[in-house]
Amino acid sequence: MTMNFFRGVMGGQPAGPQPTGAETIHKLCDRVASSTLLEDRRDAVRALKSLSKKYRLEVGTQAMDHLVHILQTDRSDSEILGYALDTLYNIICNDEEEEQDENAQKQDEDLGVLFTDKFLGDSENVTLLLTLLEEFDFHVRWPGVKLLTALLKNQCNQVQGVILVSPMGVSRLMDLLADSREVIRNDGLLLLQQLTKGNAAIQKIVAFENAFERLLDIITEEGSSDGGIVVEDCLLLLVNLLKNNSSNQNFFKEGSYIQRMKPWFEVGDDNSGWSAQKVTNLHLMLQLVRVMVSPVNSPGATSSCQKSMYQCGLLQQLCTILMATGVPADILTETINTVSEVIRGSQINQDYFASVNAPSNPPRPAIVVLLMSMVNERQPFVLRCAVLYCFQCFLYKNQKGQGEIVATLLPSTIDANSISAGQLLCGGLFSADSLSNWCAAVALAHALQDNLTQKEQLLRVQLATSLGKPPVSLLQQCTNILSQGSKVQTRVGLLMLLCTWISNCPIAVTHFLHNQENVPFLTGQISENLGEDERLVQGLCALLLGICIYYNDNSLENYTKEKLKQLIEKRIGKENFVEKLGFVTKHELYSRAAQKPQPVFPSPEQMLFDHEFTKLVKELEGVITKAVHKTSEEEKKEEEVKKTLEQHDSIVIQYKDLIRDQDTQIQELREQVSTLSLNSEQMQNQITQQQSQIQQHKDQYNILKLKLGKDSQGLSSSQGEGAHVNGLHSEELSQLREEVEELRRQHTLQHTQLSDKDSLINTLRCGAAAAAQTAEGGAGGSDNTELLGEVESLRSRVQAQCAEISQLQTERLELIRRAEAVSSAPASSRESSADTVPVSELESRLAAQTTEAERLKEECRGLREGHAGLEQQLASAQSTVAIEQTEKTKLQQEVQESKKEQDDLLMLLADQDQKILNLKQRLRDLGETIDEDEDELDARDHFGEDDDDDDDEEEEDEENND
């Protein structure tokens, strides 16, 4: 059948030897390259597609260039483009068939990589493929998406580099998520998964192309955790975008996308029968939460995400799953790990977790319920590791929580009716299960981590071993179990607990050394040559003994630092001791535990090291080695140096405090300086303004001074001898004439203003009278009457002053006339005879004239003051007139409104009268009798209304005329 198809494609060939697959493919390639008709090329490409899976090598070798040429030239035909893309996908993609053995699968992968390299030999091919993805036709876009995904699987970095530099490359791929065809959208998700693997730059671009919003919308549309494989693909893409990418994590948090994760974890009361897909989806959702609060992230970013998760209720929702029943074991384990990292190092989250109670009767704290699972050897290993991690995260940088745990072990707080965390830890510490021993020891060590107070408090714990025997301390019981030769895992756990307990706590070191059996046991363990399994125990014993030396306060005479070092030198040897100490860091499981805080172990037997303990070993190994090798003289010198350093530290602290106080004072002084500078600027501005005002006053003073100088010159000349009489009178008369003219002008101006005010007052009087008749109430009328009275009084005063001014002007004219007569009289007498008028008479006349001039000046001064008073009264009258004008306007508006209402009423009455007349007419027409008196009254009323209308119109005309 296949050969018949080929024969049909090739146009029918005569019977004979059948061509091989390679020959057929060669002929098809020639046809693709040489045919001018589109239909022929399309048929040939279709035939190549059908052969591409069976003859993958031949098609890929011979046809790839022709297929790429088709993609470049036949852009107008979507069908041939689809065939070409499908063919390229078949030869590049590695089919994952279960029937294939490993060798065949390896060959397929090699072929896929080979053809991928050939296709990527020209980077323009990827650009061409991105351009084809813009085609909306299903037969072009879908195979294009699949082909690009296959290229990314085979050569991810190379394709990522081409897409990254291609203009709008990532944006074109993001458009696939908005495609309404689910097949393309779903394959677009797979494409973006491959594209975002391990490339932070592309991850950022995808995130800023609104990927978070689109992916969360798809998850919601598909049913969240109850959704199918599409939800899983979206979650995998989200994990790719956020893992180890601080920029995208911050963008995710700032975009309030953490709040949208809360509904994912809503579970019901019945949690049985979860599908495998739901379990997978929830597992990925929990993993996504952990990515945001991972301990490897920056502390600031992790703390911010933890805070958001608490505020939006996500932590509360996770705790609900933690305490729910029927949740699958692997989901419960991952939920515990997720809660652990959400509360790790966050005080508010740790406090909330401490308050969570399990739904039991009576209610128990969630911590107690989890610890019960940890020390129960029947629970799954991964679950017990998760609980230990949760307990460690709860106590991480949480001194309050550490105190609460240790308090449950103290005699004063033990409650016999309830199980406490301390009781569970002690029970696990001394149980027969070595894994429980190790977990309890590590958990208790975390309750003492970096907390000197709790290390000292734990020394008070007493344990009842058996009836009739006195209680022993917890420290002593740990060393007793250690000396009994239990399992390696148990001894390692107890040694880690003891090292953590007595490190940096001299009181605990003293308690440990006080037991006479402890030091011989440690030296015996270190000095023996034991097998490989015991090497770690020897190293930890050396570490414990080294801590006893380094943190020894020499309070015990038998076990001072120097005596312990002598003991090591005699029984172990310093070099041997240091070698045994190095066994700890050289252990293969040490480096694995030091990588991350979460305890992840392939099997229970490999659970030996704790992450925080590895930090302690790294910190103490070097200092213990130095301490062992030091001589007594070096010790003394070091003590002296230490004391000197302490003194220096105290001095430095004092200086720091002094500098801090000085900084505070400097800051206060700077604030005062800034305040004073501001005040100085304000005062400077005020001084500048005052100086300008003073200058103005000086200028005005100089002008006045000049005027007064002229006046004084006039006065002195008037008081001269009789020889200057003519000059005196001429200057004085000219000045008096000027003053008289000025008074005349002012008088004329005031008359004009008074006439204007009179007309305005008359207008207001008419308006006020009309308004008083129409307005309701009499308050407005009384006010207007008072105002008119004030205006009349002002008028009378102005008229009286005008009369006084006229009288003064008359007197002045008389004086001027007399002065002229006096000035002409001496001249004529000189012409006729110098002795006609006696000198005494002239002197008396001059004195009289001088007195009269003084009086006139006083009167002029009084007239000026009166004029100023008149101007003030005039201003007051103007303001009164303005008020009257405003009142008039208001009254006119009210009158207009009342007239409008009266007109409306008259119109209504007229309509009603007309209706009544019509009704009466109809009654007459119907033969009914109408009382004539009523008709007369109606007519009279009608005429009365007409008269009222006429009166109103006349009043309006009068007002308008006014």
mmCIF file of N, CA, C and O in Angstrom, residues 308-388:
data_model
loop_
_atom_site.group_PDB
_atom_site.id
_atom_site.type_symbol
_atom_site.label_atom_id
_atom_site.label_comp_id
_atom_site.label_asym_id
_atom_site.label_seq_id
_atom_site.Cartn_x
_atom_site.Cartn_y
_atom_site.Cartn_z
ATOM 1 N N SER A 308 3.142 38.919 54.492
ATOM 2 C CA SER A 308 1.973 38.946 53.604
ATOM 3 C C SER A 308 1.142 37.679 53.750
ATOM 4 O O SER A 308 -0.092 37.740 53.729
ATOM 5 N N MET A 309 1.795 36.532 53.898
ATOM 6 C CA MET A 309 1.061 35.263 54.027
ATOM 7 C C MET A 309 0.256 35.208 55.323
ATOM 8 O O MET A 309 -0.824 34.615 55.362
ATOM 9 N N TYR A 310 0.789 35.830 56.362
ATOM 10 C CA TYR A 310 0.017 35.881 57.607
ATOM 11 C C TYR A 310 -1.156 36.848 57.484
ATOM 12 O O TYR A 310 -2.279 36.547 57.907
ATOM 13 N N GLN A 311 -0.904 38.010 56.892
ATOM 14 C CA GLN A 311 -1.947 39.033 56.801
ATOM 15 C C GLN A 311 -3.111 38.601 55.913
ATOM 16 O O GLN A 311 -4.261 38.939 56.209
ATOM 17 N N CYS A 312 -2.833 37.872 54.847
ATOM 18 C CA CYS A 312 -3.925 37.467 53.946
ATOM 19 C C CYS A 312 -4.612 36.179 54.390
ATOM 20 O O CYS A 312 -5.594 35.756 53.775
ATOM 21 N N GLY A 313 -4.115 35.529 55.457
ATOM 22 C CA GLY A 313 -4.767 34.321 55.958
ATOM 23 C C GLY A 313 -4.262 33.038 55.347
ATOM 24 O O GLY A 313 -4.826 31.961 55.595
ATOM 25 N N LEU A 314 -3.195 33.103 54.553
ATOM 26 C CA LEU A 314 -2.664 31.887 53.930
ATOM 27 C C LEU A 314 -2.076 30.941 54.970
ATOM 28 O O LEU A 314 -2.287 29.713 54.913
ATOM 29 N N LEU A 315 -1.346 31.476 55.957
ATOM 30 C CA LEU A 315 -0.780 30.633 57.017
ATOM 31 C C LEU A 315 -1.893 29.944 57.804
ATOM 32 O O LEU A 315 -1.790 28.752 58.131
ATOM 33 N N GLN A 316 -2.946 30.677 58.095
ATOM 34 C CA GLN A 316 -4.067 30.084 58.826
ATOM 35 C C GLN A 316 -4.693 28.936 58.024
ATOM 36 O O GLN A 316 -5.076 27.904 58.591
ATOM 37 N N GLN A 317 -4.781 29.117 56.708
ATOM 38 C CA GLN A 317 -5.356 28.074 55.855
ATOM 39 C C GLN A 317 -4.468 26.836 55.837
ATOM 40 O O GLN A 317 -4.956 25.705 55.863
ATOM 41 N N LEU A 318 -3.157 27.044 55.801
ATOM 42 C CA LEU A 318 -2.230 25.900 55.824
ATOM 43 C C LEU A 318 -2.313 25.154 57.156
ATOM 44 O O LEU A 318 -2.248 23.916 57.186
ATOM 45 N N CYS A 319 -2.464 25.898 58.245
ATOM 46 C CA CYS A 319 -2.609 25.231 59.550
ATOM 47 C C CYS A 319 -3.909 24.435 59.628
ATOM 48 O O CYS A 319 -3.985 23.414 60.318
ATOM 49 N N THR A 320 -4.934 24.915 58.919
ATOM 50 C CA THR A 320 -6.187 24.153 58.868
ATOM 51 C C THR A 320 -5.969 22.803 58.191
ATOM 52 O O THR A 320 -6.480 21.761 58.648
ATOM 53 N N ILE A 321 -5.222 22.792 57.069
ATOM 54 C CA ILE A 321 -4.896 21.516 56.409
ATOM 55 C C ILE A 321 -4.073 20.640 57.338
ATOM 56 O O ILE A 321 -4.252 19.413 57.405
ATOM 57 N N LEU A 322 -3.179 21.261 58.106
ATOM 58 C CA LEU A 322 -2.293 20.535 59.013
ATOM 59 C C LEU A 322 -3.090 19.744 60.049
ATOM 60 O O LEU A 322 -2.728 18.610 60.405
ATOM 61 N N MET A 323 -4.186 20.338 60.514
ATOM 62 C CA MET A 323 -4.983 19.700 61.565
ATOM 63 C C MET A 323 -6.198 18.948 61.021
ATOM 64 O O MET A 323 -6.980 18.387 61.794
ATOM 65 N N ALA A 324 -6.395 18.954 59.694
ATOM 66 C CA ALA A 324 -7.557 18.286 59.104
ATOM 67 C C ALA A 324 -7.350 16.773 59.086
ATOM 68 O O ALA A 324 -6.220 16.264 59.168
ATOM 69 N N THR A 325 -8.457 16.068 58.978
ATOM 70 C CA THR A 325 -8.402 14.600 58.942
ATOM 71 C C THR A 325 -8.612 14.122 57.505
ATOM 72 O O THR A 325 -9.308 14.759 56.714
ATOM 73 N N GLY A 326 -8.021 12.997 57.184
ATOM 74 C CA GLY A 326 -8.209 12.403 55.870
ATOM 75 C C GLY A 326 -7.298 12.947 54.796
ATOM 76 O O GLY A 326 -7.413 12.567 53.624
ATOM 77 N N VAL A 327 -6.375 13.855 55.137
ATOM 78 C CA VAL A 327 -5.460 14.417 54.143
ATOM 79 C C VAL A 327 -4.404 13.365 53.809
ATOM 80 O O VAL A 327 -3.851 12.736 54.715
ATOM 81 N N PRO A 328 -4.103 13.147 52.525
ATOM 82 C CA PRO A 328 -3.078 12.156 52.173
ATOM 83 C C PRO A 328 -1.749 12.449 52.840
ATOM 84 O O PRO A 328 -1.394 13.599 53.103
ATOM 85 N N ALA A 329 -0.991 11.384 53.108
ATOM 86 C CA ALA A 329 0.235 11.510 53.904
ATOM 87 C C ALA A 329 1.266 12.396 53.225
ATOM 88 O O ALA A 329 1.921 13.220 53.887
ATOM 89 N N ASP A 330 1.426 12.249 51.894
ATOM 90 C CA ASP A 330 2.458 13.061 51.246
ATOM 91 C C ASP A 330 2.070 14.544 51.221
ATOM 92 O O ASP A 330 2.930 15.417 51.336
ATOM 93 N N ILE A 331 0.754 14.840 51.102
ATOM 94 C CA ILE A 331 0.308 16.238 51.173
ATOM 95 C C ILE A 331 0.493 16.775 52.588
ATOM 96 O O ILE A 331 0.922 17.925 52.784
ATOM 97 N N LEU A 332 0.190 15.966 53.600
ATOM 98 C CA LEU A 332 0.376 16.393 54.986
ATOM 99 C C LEU A 332 1.856 16.682 55.266
ATOM 100 O O LEU A 332 2.200 17.689 55.905
ATOM 101 N N THR A 333 2.733 15.833 54.755
ATOM 102 C CA THR A 333 4.171 16.035 54.951
ATOM 103 C C THR A 333 4.636 17.327 54.301
ATOM 104 O O THR A 333 5.364 18.132 54.915
ATOM 105 N N GLU A 334 4.210 17.556 53.060
ATOM 106 C CA GLU A 334 4.627 18.775 52.362
ATOM 107 C C GLU A 334 4.010 20.014 53.016
ATOM 108 O O GLU A 334 4.631 21.081 53.044
ATOM 109 N N THR A 335 2.798 19.880 53.556
ATOM 110 C CA THR A 335 2.173 21.008 54.257
ATOM 111 C C THR A 335 2.968 21.365 55.512
ATOM 112 O O THR A 335 3.174 22.551 55.821
ATOM 113 N N ILE A 336 3.445 20.359 56.226
ATOM 114 C CA ILE A 336 4.262 20.617 57.423
ATOM 115 C C ILE A 336 5.548 21.345 57.032
ATOM 116 O O ILE A 336 5.956 22.323 57.677
ATOM 117 N N ASN A 337 6.179 20.892 55.956
ATOM 118 C CA ASN A 337 7.400 21.567 55.490
ATOM 119 C C ASN A 337 7.110 23.008 55.064
ATOM 120 O O ASN A 337 7.919 23.912 55.299
ATOM 121 N N THR A 338 5.939 23.206 54.431
ATOM 122 C CA THR A 338 5.587 24.563 53.987
ATOM 123 C C THR A 338 5.326 25.479 55.176
ATOM 124 O O THR A 338 5.828 26.620 55.220
ATOM 125 N N VAL A 339 4.552 25.005 56.147
ATOM 126 C CA VAL A 339 4.307 25.796 57.360
ATOM 127 C C VAL A 339 5.631 26.112 58.059
ATOM 128 O O VAL A 339 5.835 27.223 58.580
ATOM 129 N N SER A 340 6.553 25.159 58.038
ATOM 130 C CA SER A 340 7.855 25.363 58.693
ATOM 131 C C SER A 340 8.555 26.582 58.132
ATOM 132 O O SER A 340 9.046 27.441 58.880
ATOM 133 N N GLU A 341 8.599 26.684 56.810
ATOM 134 C CA GLU A 341 9.345 27.785 56.194
ATOM 135 C C GLU A 341 8.560 29.092 56.231
ATOM 136 O O GLU A 341 9.156 30.170 56.183
ATOM 137 N N VAL A 342 7.235 29.022 56.341
ATOM 138 C CA VAL A 342 6.442 30.252 56.469
ATOM 139 C C VAL A 342 6.657 30.891 57.844
ATOM 140 O O VAL A 342 6.627 32.122 57.972
ATOM 141 N N ILE A 343 6.906 30.069 58.881
ATOM 142 C CA ILE A 343 7.075 30.628 60.232
ATOM 143 C C ILE A 343 8.538 30.809 60.610
ATOM 144 O O ILE A 343 8.832 31.440 61.626
ATOM 145 N N ARG A 344 9.475 30.308 59.832
ATOM 146 C CA ARG A 344 10.897 30.310 60.197
ATOM 147 C C ARG A 344 11.426 31.738 60.329
ATOM 148 O O ARG A 344 11.462 32.502 59.372
ATOM 149 N N GLY A 345 11.832 32.113 61.538
ATOM 150 C CA GLY A 345 12.423 33.424 61.770
ATOM 151 C C GLY A 345 11.436 34.572 61.825
ATOM 152 O O GLY A 345 11.846 35.719 61.978
ATOM 153 N N SER A 346 10.120 34.311 61.718
ATOM 154 C CA SER A 346 9.105 35.368 61.759
ATOM 155 C C SER A 346 8.374 35.289 63.101
ATOM 156 O O SER A 346 7.613 34.340 63.339
ATOM 157 N N GLN A 347 8.595 36.261 63.972
ATOM 158 C CA GLN A 347 8.060 36.208 65.332
ATOM 159 C C GLN A 347 6.547 36.153 65.347
ATOM 160 O O GLN A 347 5.944 35.356 66.077
ATOM 161 N N ILE A 348 5.895 36.964 64.513
ATOM 162 C CA ILE A 348 4.431 36.998 64.532
ATOM 163 C C ILE A 348 3.847 35.681 64.028
ATOM 164 O O ILE A 348 2.853 35.176 64.560
ATOM 165 N N ASN A 349 4.487 35.076 63.016
ATOM 166 C CA ASN A 349 4.013 33.788 62.510
ATOM 167 C C ASN A 349 4.270 32.676 63.516
ATOM 168 O O ASN A 349 3.442 31.768 63.683
ATOM 169 N N GLN A 350 5.416 32.739 64.197
ATOM 170 C CA GLN A 350 5.715 31.731 65.222
ATOM 171 C C GLN A 350 4.732 31.827 66.387
ATOM 172 O O GLN A 350 4.282 30.800 66.914
ATOM 173 N N ASP A 351 4.397 33.052 66.775
ATOM 174 C CA ASP A 351 3.421 33.215 67.861
ATOM 175 C C ASP A 351 2.060 32.655 67.459
ATOM 176 O O ASP A 351 1.361 32.033 68.279
ATOM 177 N N TYR A 352 1.669 32.902 66.195
ATOM 178 C CA TYR A 352 0.379 32.353 65.747
ATOM 179 C C TYR A 352 0.413 30.823 65.769
ATOM 180 O O TYR A 352 -0.537 30.180 66.233
ATOM 181 N N PHE A 353 1.502 30.250 65.273
ATOM 182 C CA PHE A 353 1.589 28.789 65.234
ATOM 183 C C PHE A 353 1.529 28.199 66.642
ATOM 184 O O PHE A 353 0.939 27.137 66.856
ATOM 185 N N ALA A 354 2.137 28.902 67.605
ATOM 186 C CA ALA A 354 2.088 28.407 68.990
ATOM 187 C C ALA A 354 0.661 28.397 69.543
ATOM 188 O O ALA A 354 0.340 27.632 70.457
ATOM 189 N N SER A 355 -0.218 29.252 68.977
ATOM 190 C CA SER A 355 -1.596 29.346 69.471
ATOM 191 C C SER A 355 -2.551 28.371 68.775
ATOM 192 O O SER A 355 -3.711 28.272 69.176
ATOM 193 N N VAL A 356 -2.081 27.667 67.744
ATOM 194 C CA VAL A 356 -2.961 26.748 67.002
ATOM 195 C C VAL A 356 -3.202 25.500 67.835
ATOM 196 O O VAL A 356 -2.258 24.903 68.377
ATOM 197 N N ASN A 357 -4.465 25.096 67.931
ATOM 198 C CA ASN A 357 -4.837 23.885 68.670
ATOM 199 C C ASN A 357 -5.420 22.851 67.721
ATOM 200 O O ASN A 357 -6.108 23.195 66.751
ATOM 201 N N ALA A 358 -5.142 21.611 68.028
ATOM 202 C CA ALA A 358 -5.715 20.514 67.240
ATOM 203 C C ALA A 358 -7.163 20.290 67.670
ATOM 204 O O ALA A 358 -7.506 20.463 68.849
ATOM 205 N N PRO A 359 -8.036 19.879 66.723
ATOM 206 C CA PRO A 359 -9.457 19.656 67.065
ATOM 207 C C PRO A 359 -9.666 18.338 67.808
ATOM 208 O O PRO A 359 -10.313 17.414 67.319
ATOM 209 N N SER A 360 -9.084 18.244 68.997
ATOM 210 C CA SER A 360 -9.225 17.030 69.806
ATOM 211 C C SER A 360 -9.964 17.373 71.087
ATOM 212 O O SER A 360 -10.258 18.526 71.368
ATOM 213 N N ASN A 361 -10.258 16.376 71.870
ATOM 214 C CA ASN A 361 -10.971 16.581 73.125
ATOM 215 C C ASN A 361 -10.173 15.931 74.245
ATOM 216 O O ASN A 361 -10.102 14.706 74.344
ATOM 217 N N PRO A 362 -9.544 16.706 75.129
ATOM 218 C CA PRO A 362 -9.498 18.180 75.141
ATOM 219 C C PRO A 362 -8.549 18.700 74.046
ATOM 220 O O PRO A 362 -7.689 17.953 73.577
ATOM 221 N N PRO A 363 -8.684 19.976 73.640
ATOM 222 C CA PRO A 363 -7.821 20.535 72.597
ATOM 223 C C PRO A 363 -6.356 20.524 73.036
ATOM 224 O O PRO A 363 -6.038 20.831 74.185
ATOM 225 N N ARG A 364 -5.492 20.155 72.136
ATOM 226 C CA ARG A 364 -4.060 20.141 72.405
ATOM 227 C C ARG A 364 -3.354 21.074 71.428
ATOM 228 O O ARG A 364 -3.782 21.206 70.289
ATOM 229 N N PRO A 365 -2.255 21.683 71.854
ATOM 230 C CA PRO A 365 -1.508 22.537 70.924
ATOM 231 C C PRO A 365 -1.007 21.729 69.731
ATOM 232 O O PRO A 365 -0.655 20.544 69.856
ATOM 233 N N ALA A 366 -0.969 22.368 68.591
ATOM 234 C CA ALA A 366 -0.504 21.685 67.379
ATOM 235 C C ALA A 366 0.936 21.200 67.542
ATOM 236 O O ALA A 366 1.308 20.144 67.009
ATOM 237 N N ILE A 367 1.752 21.943 68.296
ATOM 238 C CA ILE A 367 3.148 21.536 68.489
ATOM 239 C C ILE A 367 3.219 20.196 69.205
ATOM 240 O O ILE A 367 4.017 19.314 68.850
ATOM 241 N N VAL A 368 2.376 20.028 70.206
ATOM 242 C CA VAL A 368 2.370 18.771 70.962
ATOM 243 C C VAL A 368 1.937 17.614 70.072
ATOM 244 O O VAL A 368 2.544 16.528 70.083
ATOM 245 N N VAL A 369 0.904 17.833 69.261
ATOM 246 C CA VAL A 369 0.413 16.768 68.368
ATOM 247 C C VAL A 369 1.502 16.385 67.368
ATOM 248 O O VAL A 369 1.719 15.194 67.080
ATOM 249 N N LEU A 370 2.206 17.359 66.840
ATOM 250 C CA LEU A 370 3.269 17.065 65.873
ATOM 251 C C LEU A 370 4.426 16.326 66.535
ATOM 252 O O LEU A 370 4.986 15.375 65.957
ATOM 253 N N LEU A 371 4.790 16.738 67.764
ATOM 254 C CA LEU A 371 5.883 16.044 68.460
ATOM 255 C C LEU A 371 5.504 14.593 68.782
ATOM 256 O O LEU A 371 6.380 13.704 68.800
ATOM 257 N N MET A 372 4.248 14.344 69.028
ATOM 258 C CA MET A 372 3.799 12.965 69.252
ATOM 259 C C MET A 372 4.052 12.112 68.010
ATOM 260 O O MET A 372 4.419 10.928 68.116
ATOM 261 N N SER A 373 3.869 12.703 66.840
ATOM 262 C CA SER A 373 4.167 11.969 65.600
ATOM 263 C C SER A 373 5.667 11.772 65.427
ATOM 264 O O SER A 373 6.118 10.745 64.913
ATOM 265 N N MET A 374 6.462 12.776 65.847
ATOM 266 C CA MET A 374 7.907 12.681 65.637
ATOM 267 C C MET A 374 8.535 11.565 66.473
ATOM 268 O O MET A 374 9.450 10.863 66.002
ATOM 269 N N VAL A 375 8.079 11.381 67.696
ATOM 270 C CA VAL A 375 8.689 10.361 68.571
ATOM 271 C C VAL A 375 7.987 9.013 68.458
ATOM 272 O O VAL A 375 8.310 8.085 69.203
ATOM 273 N N ASN A 376 7.028 8.914 67.531
ATOM 274 C CA ASN A 376 6.322 7.648 67.318
ATOM 275 C C ASN A 376 7.013 6.898 66.184
ATOM 276 O O ASN A 376 6.997 7.318 65.027
ATOM 277 N N GLU A 377 7.624 5.773 66.497
ATOM 278 C CA GLU A 377 8.401 5.051 65.480
ATOM 279 C C GLU A 377 7.532 4.422 64.405
ATOM 280 O O GLU A 377 8.053 4.011 63.356
ATOM 281 N N ARG A 378 6.212 4.379 64.587
ATOM 282 C CA ARG A 378 5.336 3.800 63.572
ATOM 283 C C ARG A 378 4.983 4.806 62.457
ATOM 284 O O ARG A 378 4.411 4.414 61.443
ATOM 285 N N GLN A 379 5.300 6.045 62.663
ATOM 286 C CA GLN A 379 4.998 7.049 61.651
ATOM 287 C C GLN A 379 6.025 6.995 60.516
ATOM 288 O O GLN A 379 7.163 6.574 60.719
ATOM 289 N N PRO A 380 5.629 7.419 59.302
ATOM 290 C CA PRO A 380 6.575 7.386 58.172
ATOM 291 C C PRO A 380 7.801 8.262 58.454
ATOM 292 O O PRO A 380 7.727 9.294 59.127
ATOM 293 N N PHE A 381 8.926 7.829 57.914
ATOM 294 C CA PHE A 381 10.195 8.520 58.157
ATOM 295 C C PHE A 381 10.152 9.968 57.650
ATOM 296 O O PHE A 381 10.602 10.899 58.341
ATOM 297 N N VAL A 382 9.619 10.185 56.453
ATOM 298 C CA VAL A 382 9.590 11.551 55.894
ATOM 299 C C VAL A 382 8.694 12.455 56.729
ATOM 300 O O VAL A 382 8.972 13.659 56.877
ATOM 301 N N LEU A 383 7.623 11.908 57.299
ATOM 302 C CA LEU A 383 6.745 12.708 58.151
ATOM 303 C C LEU A 383 7.465 13.117 59.431
ATOM 304 O O LEU A 383 7.360 14.266 59.881
ATOM 305 N N ARG A 384 8.229 12.212 60.016
ATOM 306 C CA ARG A 384 8.960 12.528 61.239
ATOM 307 C C ARG A 384 10.040 13.584 60.971
ATOM 308 O O ARG A 384 10.252 14.497 61.782
ATOM 309 N N CYS A 385 10.684 13.487 59.797
ATOM 310 C CA CYS A 385 11.669 14.517 59.424
ATOM 311 C C CYS A 385 10.990 15.876 59.252
ATOM 312 O O CYS A 385 11.540 16.917 59.650
ATOM 313 N N ALA A 386 9.791 15.879 58.655
ATOM 314 C CA ALA A 386 9.066 17.137 58.440
ATOM 315 C C ALA A 386 8.681 17.774 59.774
ATOM 316 O O ALA A 386 8.780 18.996 59.947
ATOM 317 N N VAL A 387 8.250 16.951 60.737
ATOM 318 C CA VAL A 387 7.881 17.486 62.056
ATOM 319 C C VAL A 387 9.103 18.077 62.755
ATOM 320 O O VAL A 387 9.037 19.151 63.373
ATOM 321 N N LEU A 388 10.246 17.388 62.659
ATOM 322 C CA LEU A 388 11.471 17.912 63.254
ATOM 323 C C LEU A 388 11.835 19.257 62.625
ATOM 324 O O LEU A 388 12.199 20.219 63.334
#
